[in-house]
mmCIF file of C-alpha atoms in Angstrom:
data_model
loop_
_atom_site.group_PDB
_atom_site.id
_atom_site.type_symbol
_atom_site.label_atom_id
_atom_site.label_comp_id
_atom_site.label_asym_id
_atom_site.label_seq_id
_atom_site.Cartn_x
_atom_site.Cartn_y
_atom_site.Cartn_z
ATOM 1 C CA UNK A 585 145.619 25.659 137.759
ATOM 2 C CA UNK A 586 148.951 27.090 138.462
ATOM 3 C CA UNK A 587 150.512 25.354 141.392
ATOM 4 C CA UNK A 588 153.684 26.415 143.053
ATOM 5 C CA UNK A 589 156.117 26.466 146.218
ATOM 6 C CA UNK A 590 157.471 29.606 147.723
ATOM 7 C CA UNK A 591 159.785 30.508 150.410
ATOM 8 C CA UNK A 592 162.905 29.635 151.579
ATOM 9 C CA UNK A 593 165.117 27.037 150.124
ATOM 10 C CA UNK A 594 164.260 23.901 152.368
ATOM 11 C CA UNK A 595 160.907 25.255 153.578
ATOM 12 C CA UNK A 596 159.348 25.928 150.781
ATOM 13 C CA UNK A 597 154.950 26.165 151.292
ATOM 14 C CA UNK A 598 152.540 24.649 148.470
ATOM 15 C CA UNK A 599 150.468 27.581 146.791
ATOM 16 C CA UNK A 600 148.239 28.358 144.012
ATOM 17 C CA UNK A 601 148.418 31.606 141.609
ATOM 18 C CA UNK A 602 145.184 33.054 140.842
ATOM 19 C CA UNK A 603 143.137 34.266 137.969
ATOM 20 C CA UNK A 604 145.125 37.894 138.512
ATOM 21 C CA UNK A 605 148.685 36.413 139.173
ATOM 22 C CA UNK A 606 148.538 36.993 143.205
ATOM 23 C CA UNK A 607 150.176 33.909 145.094
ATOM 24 C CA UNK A 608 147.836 32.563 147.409
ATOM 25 C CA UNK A 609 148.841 30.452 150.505
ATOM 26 C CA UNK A 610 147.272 26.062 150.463
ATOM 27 C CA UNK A 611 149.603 25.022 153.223
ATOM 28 C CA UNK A 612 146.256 24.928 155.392
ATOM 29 C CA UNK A 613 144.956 22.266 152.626
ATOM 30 C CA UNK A 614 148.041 20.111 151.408
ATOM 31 C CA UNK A 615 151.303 19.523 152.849
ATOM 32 C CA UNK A 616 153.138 19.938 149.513
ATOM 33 C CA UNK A 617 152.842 20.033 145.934
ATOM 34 C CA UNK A 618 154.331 16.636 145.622
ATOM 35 C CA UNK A 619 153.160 12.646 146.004
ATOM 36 C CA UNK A 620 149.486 12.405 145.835
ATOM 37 C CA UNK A 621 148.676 15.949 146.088
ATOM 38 C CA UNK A 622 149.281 15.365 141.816
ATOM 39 C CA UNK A 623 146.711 12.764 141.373
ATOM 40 C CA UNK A 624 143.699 13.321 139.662
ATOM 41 C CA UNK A 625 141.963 13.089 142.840
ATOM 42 C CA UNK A 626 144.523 15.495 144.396
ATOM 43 C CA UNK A 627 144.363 18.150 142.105
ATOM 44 C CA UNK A 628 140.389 17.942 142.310
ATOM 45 C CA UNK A 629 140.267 18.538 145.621
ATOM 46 C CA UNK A 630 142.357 21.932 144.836
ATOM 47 C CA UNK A 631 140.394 22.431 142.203
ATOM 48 C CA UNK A 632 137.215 22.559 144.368
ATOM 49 C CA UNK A 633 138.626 25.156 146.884
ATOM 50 C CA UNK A 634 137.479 28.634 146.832
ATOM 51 C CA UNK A 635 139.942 30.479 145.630
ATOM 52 C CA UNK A 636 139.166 33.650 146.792
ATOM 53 C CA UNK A 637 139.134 32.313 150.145
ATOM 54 C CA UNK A 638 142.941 31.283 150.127
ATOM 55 C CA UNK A 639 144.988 33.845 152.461
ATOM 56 C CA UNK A 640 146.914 35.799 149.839
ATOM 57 C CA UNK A 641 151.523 35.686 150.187
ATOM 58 C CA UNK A 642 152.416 39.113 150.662
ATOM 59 C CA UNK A 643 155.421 40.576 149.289
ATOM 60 C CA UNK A 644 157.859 38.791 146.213
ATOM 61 C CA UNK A 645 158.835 35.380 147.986
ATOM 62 C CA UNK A 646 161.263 33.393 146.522
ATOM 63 C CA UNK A 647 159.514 31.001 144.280
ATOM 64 C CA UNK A 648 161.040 27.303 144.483
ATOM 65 C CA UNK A 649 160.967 24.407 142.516
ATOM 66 C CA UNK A 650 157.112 23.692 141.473
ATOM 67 C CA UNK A 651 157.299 20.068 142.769
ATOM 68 C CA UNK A 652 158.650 18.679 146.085
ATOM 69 C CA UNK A 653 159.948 15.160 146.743
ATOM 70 C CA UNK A 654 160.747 14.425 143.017
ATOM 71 C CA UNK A 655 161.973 11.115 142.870
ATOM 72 C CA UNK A 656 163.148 10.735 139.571
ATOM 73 C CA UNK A 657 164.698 12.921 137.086
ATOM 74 C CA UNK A 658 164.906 11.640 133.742
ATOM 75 C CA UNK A 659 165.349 13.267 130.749
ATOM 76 C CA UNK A 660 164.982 12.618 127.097
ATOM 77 C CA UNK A 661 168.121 13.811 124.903
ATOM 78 C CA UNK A 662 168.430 14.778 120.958
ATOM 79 C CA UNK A 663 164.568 14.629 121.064
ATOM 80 C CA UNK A 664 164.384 17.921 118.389
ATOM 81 C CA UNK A 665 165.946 16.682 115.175
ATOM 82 C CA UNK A 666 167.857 20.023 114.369
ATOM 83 C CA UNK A 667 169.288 19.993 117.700
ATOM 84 C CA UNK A 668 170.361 15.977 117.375
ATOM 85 C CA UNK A 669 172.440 17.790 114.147
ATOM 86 C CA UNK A 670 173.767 20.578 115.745
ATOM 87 C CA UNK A 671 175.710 18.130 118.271
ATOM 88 C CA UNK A 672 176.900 16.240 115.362
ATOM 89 C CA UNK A 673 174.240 13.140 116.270
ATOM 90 C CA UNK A 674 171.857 11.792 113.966
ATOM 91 C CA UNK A 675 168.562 12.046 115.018
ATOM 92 C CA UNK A 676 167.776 8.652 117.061
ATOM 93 C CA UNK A 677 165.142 6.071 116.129
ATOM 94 C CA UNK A 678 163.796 5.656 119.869
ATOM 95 C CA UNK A 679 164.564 7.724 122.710
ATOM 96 C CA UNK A 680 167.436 8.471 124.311
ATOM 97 C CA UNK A 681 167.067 8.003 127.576
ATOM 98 C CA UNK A 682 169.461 9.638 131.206
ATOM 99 C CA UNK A 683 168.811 11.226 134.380
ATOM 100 C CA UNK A 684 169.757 13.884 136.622
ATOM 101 C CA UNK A 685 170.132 13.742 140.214
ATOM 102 C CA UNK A 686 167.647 14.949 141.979
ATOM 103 C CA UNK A 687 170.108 16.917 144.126
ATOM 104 C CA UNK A 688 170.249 19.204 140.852
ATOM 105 C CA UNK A 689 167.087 20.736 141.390
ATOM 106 C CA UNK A 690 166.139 24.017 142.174
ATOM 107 C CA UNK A 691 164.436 27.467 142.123
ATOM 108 C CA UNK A 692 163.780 28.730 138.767
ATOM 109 C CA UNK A 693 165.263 32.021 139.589
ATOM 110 C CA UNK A 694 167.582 30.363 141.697
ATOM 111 C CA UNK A 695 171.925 31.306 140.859
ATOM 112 C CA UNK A 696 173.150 28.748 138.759
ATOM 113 C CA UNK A 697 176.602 27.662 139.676
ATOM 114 C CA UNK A 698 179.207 27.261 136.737
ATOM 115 C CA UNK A 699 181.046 23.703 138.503
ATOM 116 C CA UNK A 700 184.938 23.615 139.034
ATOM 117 C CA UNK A 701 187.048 23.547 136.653
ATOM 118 C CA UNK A 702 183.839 23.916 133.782
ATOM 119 C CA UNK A 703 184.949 25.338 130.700
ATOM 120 C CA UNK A 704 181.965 24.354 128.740
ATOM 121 C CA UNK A 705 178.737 24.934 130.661
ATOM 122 C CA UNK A 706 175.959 25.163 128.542
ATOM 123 C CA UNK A 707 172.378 26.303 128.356
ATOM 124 C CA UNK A 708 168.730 23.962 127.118
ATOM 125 C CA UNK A 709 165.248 25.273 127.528
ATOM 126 C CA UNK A 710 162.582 22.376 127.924
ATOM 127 C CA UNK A 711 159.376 21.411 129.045
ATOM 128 C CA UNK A 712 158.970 19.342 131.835
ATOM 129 C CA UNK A 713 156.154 16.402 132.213
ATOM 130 C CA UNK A 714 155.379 15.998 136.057
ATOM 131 C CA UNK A 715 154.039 12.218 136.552
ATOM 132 C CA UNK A 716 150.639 12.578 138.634
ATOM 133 C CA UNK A 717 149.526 8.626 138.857
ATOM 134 C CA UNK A 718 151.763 5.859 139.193
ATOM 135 C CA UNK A 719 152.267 4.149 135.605
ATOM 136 C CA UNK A 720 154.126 1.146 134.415
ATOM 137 C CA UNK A 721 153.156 -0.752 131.163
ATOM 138 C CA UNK A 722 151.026 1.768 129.659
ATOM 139 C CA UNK A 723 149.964 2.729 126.558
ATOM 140 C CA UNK A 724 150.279 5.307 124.253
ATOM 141 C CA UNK A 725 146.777 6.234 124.229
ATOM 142 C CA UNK A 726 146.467 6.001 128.380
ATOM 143 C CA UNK A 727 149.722 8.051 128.751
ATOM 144 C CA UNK A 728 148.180 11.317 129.547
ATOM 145 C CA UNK A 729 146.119 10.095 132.014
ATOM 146 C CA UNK A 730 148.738 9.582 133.926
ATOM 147 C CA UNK A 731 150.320 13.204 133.544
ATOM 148 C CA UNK A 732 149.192 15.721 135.943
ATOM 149 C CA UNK A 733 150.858 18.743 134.112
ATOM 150 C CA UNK A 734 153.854 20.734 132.816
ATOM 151 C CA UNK A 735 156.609 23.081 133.513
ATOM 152 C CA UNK A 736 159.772 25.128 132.414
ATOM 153 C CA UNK A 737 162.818 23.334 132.869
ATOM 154 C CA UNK A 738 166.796 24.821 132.077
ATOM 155 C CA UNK A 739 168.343 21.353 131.865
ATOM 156 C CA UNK A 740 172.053 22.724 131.873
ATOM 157 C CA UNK A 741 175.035 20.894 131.332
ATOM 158 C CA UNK A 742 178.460 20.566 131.348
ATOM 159 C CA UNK A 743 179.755 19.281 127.739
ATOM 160 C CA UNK A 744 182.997 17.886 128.861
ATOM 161 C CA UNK A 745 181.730 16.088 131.716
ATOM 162 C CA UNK A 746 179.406 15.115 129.894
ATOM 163 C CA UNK A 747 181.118 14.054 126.501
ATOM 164 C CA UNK A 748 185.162 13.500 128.039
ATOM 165 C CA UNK A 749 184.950 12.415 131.382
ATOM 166 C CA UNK A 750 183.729 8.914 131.056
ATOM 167 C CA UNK A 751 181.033 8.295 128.728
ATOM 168 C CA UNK A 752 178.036 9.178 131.158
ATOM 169 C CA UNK A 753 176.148 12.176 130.510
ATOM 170 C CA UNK A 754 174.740 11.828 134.229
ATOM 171 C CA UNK A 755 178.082 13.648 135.650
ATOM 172 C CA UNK A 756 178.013 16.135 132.904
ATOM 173 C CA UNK A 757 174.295 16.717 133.874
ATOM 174 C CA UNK A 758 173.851 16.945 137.728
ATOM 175 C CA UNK A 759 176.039 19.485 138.960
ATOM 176 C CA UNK A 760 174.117 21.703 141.707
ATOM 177 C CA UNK A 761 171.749 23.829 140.538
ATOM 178 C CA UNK A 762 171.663 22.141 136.985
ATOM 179 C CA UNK A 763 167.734 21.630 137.204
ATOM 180 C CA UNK A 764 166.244 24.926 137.543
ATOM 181 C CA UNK A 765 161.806 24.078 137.284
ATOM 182 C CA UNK A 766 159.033 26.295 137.510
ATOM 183 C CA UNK A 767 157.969 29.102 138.325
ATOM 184 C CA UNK A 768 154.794 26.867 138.394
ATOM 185 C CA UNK A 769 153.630 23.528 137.431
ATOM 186 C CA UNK A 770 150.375 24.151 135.418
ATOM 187 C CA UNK A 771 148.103 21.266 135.285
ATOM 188 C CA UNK A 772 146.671 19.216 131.999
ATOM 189 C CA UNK A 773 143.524 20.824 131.745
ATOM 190 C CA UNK A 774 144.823 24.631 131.187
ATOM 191 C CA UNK A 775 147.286 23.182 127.924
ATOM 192 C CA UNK A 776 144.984 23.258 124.746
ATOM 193 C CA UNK A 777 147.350 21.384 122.906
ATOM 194 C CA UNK A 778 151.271 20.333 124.696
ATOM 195 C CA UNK A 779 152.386 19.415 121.330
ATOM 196 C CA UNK A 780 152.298 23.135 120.312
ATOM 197 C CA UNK A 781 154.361 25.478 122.734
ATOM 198 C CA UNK A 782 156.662 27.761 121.768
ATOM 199 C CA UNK A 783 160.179 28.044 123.218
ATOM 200 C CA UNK A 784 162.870 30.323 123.808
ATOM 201 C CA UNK A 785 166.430 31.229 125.401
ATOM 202 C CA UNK A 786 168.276 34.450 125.982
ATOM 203 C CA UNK A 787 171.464 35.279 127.348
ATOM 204 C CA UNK A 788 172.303 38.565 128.523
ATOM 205 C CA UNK A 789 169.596 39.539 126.070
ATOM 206 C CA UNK A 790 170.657 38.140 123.073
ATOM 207 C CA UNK A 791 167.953 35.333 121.455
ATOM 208 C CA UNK A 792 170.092 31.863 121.718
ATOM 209 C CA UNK A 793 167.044 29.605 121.265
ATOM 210 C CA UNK A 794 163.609 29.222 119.857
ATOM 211 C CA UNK A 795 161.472 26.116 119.113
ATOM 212 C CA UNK A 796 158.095 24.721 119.465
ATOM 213 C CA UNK A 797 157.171 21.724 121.123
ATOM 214 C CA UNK A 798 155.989 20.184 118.418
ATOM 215 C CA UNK A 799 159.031 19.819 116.554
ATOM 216 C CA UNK A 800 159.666 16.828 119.419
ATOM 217 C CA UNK A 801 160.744 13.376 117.602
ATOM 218 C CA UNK A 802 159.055 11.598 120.205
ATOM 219 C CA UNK A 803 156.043 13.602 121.754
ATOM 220 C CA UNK A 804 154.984 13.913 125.285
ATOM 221 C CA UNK A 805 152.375 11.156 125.366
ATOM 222 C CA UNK A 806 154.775 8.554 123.562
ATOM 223 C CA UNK A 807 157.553 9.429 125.524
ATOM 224 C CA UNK A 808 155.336 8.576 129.067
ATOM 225 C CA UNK A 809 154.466 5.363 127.751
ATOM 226 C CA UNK A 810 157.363 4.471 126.281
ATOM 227 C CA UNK A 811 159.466 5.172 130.013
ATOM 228 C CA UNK A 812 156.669 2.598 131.421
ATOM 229 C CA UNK A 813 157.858 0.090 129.609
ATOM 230 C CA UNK A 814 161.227 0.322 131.767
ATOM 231 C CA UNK A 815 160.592 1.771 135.563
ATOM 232 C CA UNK A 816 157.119 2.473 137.253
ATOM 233 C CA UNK A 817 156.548 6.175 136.804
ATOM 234 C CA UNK A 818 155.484 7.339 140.264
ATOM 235 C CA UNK A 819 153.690 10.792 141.414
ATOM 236 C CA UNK A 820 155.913 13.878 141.046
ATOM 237 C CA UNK A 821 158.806 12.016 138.834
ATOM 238 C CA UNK A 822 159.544 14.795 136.446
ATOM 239 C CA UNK A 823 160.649 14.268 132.809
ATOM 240 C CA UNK A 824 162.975 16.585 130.827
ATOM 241 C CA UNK A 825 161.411 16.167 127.278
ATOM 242 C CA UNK A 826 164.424 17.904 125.048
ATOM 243 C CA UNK A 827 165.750 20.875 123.505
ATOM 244 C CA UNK A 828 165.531 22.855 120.374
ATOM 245 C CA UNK A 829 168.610 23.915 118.293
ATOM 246 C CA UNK A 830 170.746 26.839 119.706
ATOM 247 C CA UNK A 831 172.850 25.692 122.502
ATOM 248 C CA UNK A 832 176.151 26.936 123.164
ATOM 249 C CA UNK A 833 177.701 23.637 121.720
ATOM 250 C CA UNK A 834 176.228 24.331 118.335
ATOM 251 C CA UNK A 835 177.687 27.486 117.693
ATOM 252 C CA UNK A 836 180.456 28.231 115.615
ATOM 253 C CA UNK A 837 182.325 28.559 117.446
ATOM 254 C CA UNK A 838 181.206 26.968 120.591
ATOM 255 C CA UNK A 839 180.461 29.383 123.401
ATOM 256 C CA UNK A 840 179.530 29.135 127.208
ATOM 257 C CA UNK A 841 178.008 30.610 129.818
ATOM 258 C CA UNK A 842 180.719 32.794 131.836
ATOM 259 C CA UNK A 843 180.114 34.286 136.219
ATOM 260 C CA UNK A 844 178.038 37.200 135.626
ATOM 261 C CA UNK A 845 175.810 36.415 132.713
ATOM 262 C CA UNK A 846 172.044 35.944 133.175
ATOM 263 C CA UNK A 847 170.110 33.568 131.274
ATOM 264 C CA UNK A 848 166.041 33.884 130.336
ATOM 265 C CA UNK A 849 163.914 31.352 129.457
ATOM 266 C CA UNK A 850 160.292 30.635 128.801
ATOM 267 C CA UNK A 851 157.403 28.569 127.220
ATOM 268 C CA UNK A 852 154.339 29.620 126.438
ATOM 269 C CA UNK A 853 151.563 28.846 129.582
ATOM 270 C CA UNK A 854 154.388 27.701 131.204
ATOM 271 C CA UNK A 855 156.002 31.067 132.438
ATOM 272 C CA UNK A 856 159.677 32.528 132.312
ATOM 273 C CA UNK A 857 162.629 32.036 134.288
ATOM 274 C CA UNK A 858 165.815 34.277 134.900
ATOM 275 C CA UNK A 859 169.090 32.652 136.275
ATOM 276 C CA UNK A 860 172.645 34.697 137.320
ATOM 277 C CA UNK A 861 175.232 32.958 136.356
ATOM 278 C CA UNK A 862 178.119 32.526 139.666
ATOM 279 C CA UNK A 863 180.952 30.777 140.481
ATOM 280 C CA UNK A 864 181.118 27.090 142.639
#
């Protein structure tokens, strides 16, 4: 399935896209794509529903952030080798581990707002892991279990917040608007294999990034467990898995996004987003 929210920022409604890419309305059958509504039980009950049934969403609403309520953030840097080189970092022997604020989230075709006094905002097309069943302690080979699917993520940053302003990549990472997901969270079941997606990144046309997920260093079921072994994973926690090479820090010369310029993205199954770049 391809689960969504649409509508205004703040009151967004839960909703499903169908076999022929119409939006159809759920609010009559879950509050929210968020909390329990992920669990396997959760997503079963969706499952069940007659599609065809579901009142269809007229028109081109705005499509929000595919999961409500997110508690936690986190994200997994340097996770692509070339990528770990193109930063000047070697490639780490276990993950490295941050987080966003949640406050960063929103639409994925949402305006993206370049912070105050930025010089160096910068691009990263991801896929997200959305936590459907609460998980601490677990093991490798119970991980994805415990997933209830995946989505497009543009984990943007700001490289001297991130790099000169302290030491923290959190402040360089959680500007408004710095966690565009979606269009759609698309559950386990429809991925034939996460560990082979492929990736990309325009801006203003021009082809910044490409990669396939299973370049990762760590891979999606490894990187679940190994989180558990830290913090209890809870339903709708979303995880930032990493970036291939071809950010804006890692060319030569370095180069960032500007007001005005509009930034693609997409995985494969996962969908595409399109963000304007605008002032704060």
């Amino acid at each position: 399935m391809k689960l969504l929210r649409y509508g205004p920022k703040g009151q967004e409604k839960p909703g499903l896209v169908d076999a022929g890419g119409q939006i159809r309305d759920l609010s009559h059958h879950v509050p929210d794509i968020a909390g329990d509504v992920l669990s396997p039980a959760g997503l079963a009950a969706i499952a069940a529903l007659d599609i065809a049934s579901l009142p269809p969403v007229e028109g081109s609403p705005r499509i929000g952030p595919c999961v409500g309520r997110v508690g936690k953030f986190l994200c997994i840097g340097l996770n692509f080798a070339d990528h770990a080189r193109e930063t000047g970092k070697e490639p780490p022997s276990e993950p490295v581990v941050f987080a966003k604020a949640v406050s960063a989230i929103c639409g994925p075709n949402d305006d993206v707002e370049i912070p105050r006094g930025s010089d160096r905002t910068d691009w990263e097309v991801e896929m997200g892991v959305v936590i459907g069943s609460r998980a601490k302690y677990i093991s490798e080979a119970e991980a994805m279990d415990h997933v209830a699917g995946f989505c497009l993520i543009n984990d943007l940053s700001e490289r001297r917040f991130q790099s000169e302003r302290g030491g923290q990549w959190t402040k360089g990472k959680s500007h408004d608007t710095f966690g565009p997901i979606g269009p759609w969270l698309v559950t386990r079941d429809e991925i034939a294999d996460v560990q082979d997606l492929d990736m990309w990144l325009d801006v203003d046309g021009e082809r910044r990034q490409t990669g396939n997920t299973g370049t990762m260093i760590f891979g999606v079921a490894e990187l679940v467990s190994y989180l558990s072994q830290f913090m209890t994973l809870e339903p709708g926690d979303v995880i930032s898995s990493g970036t291939p090479p071809g950010v804006g820090l890692g060319m030569k010369p370095p180069t960032f996004l500007r007001e005005g310029q509009v930034v693609r993205l997409g995985i494969s199954g996962l969908g595409e987003q399109r963000q304007t770049m605008v002032q704060a």
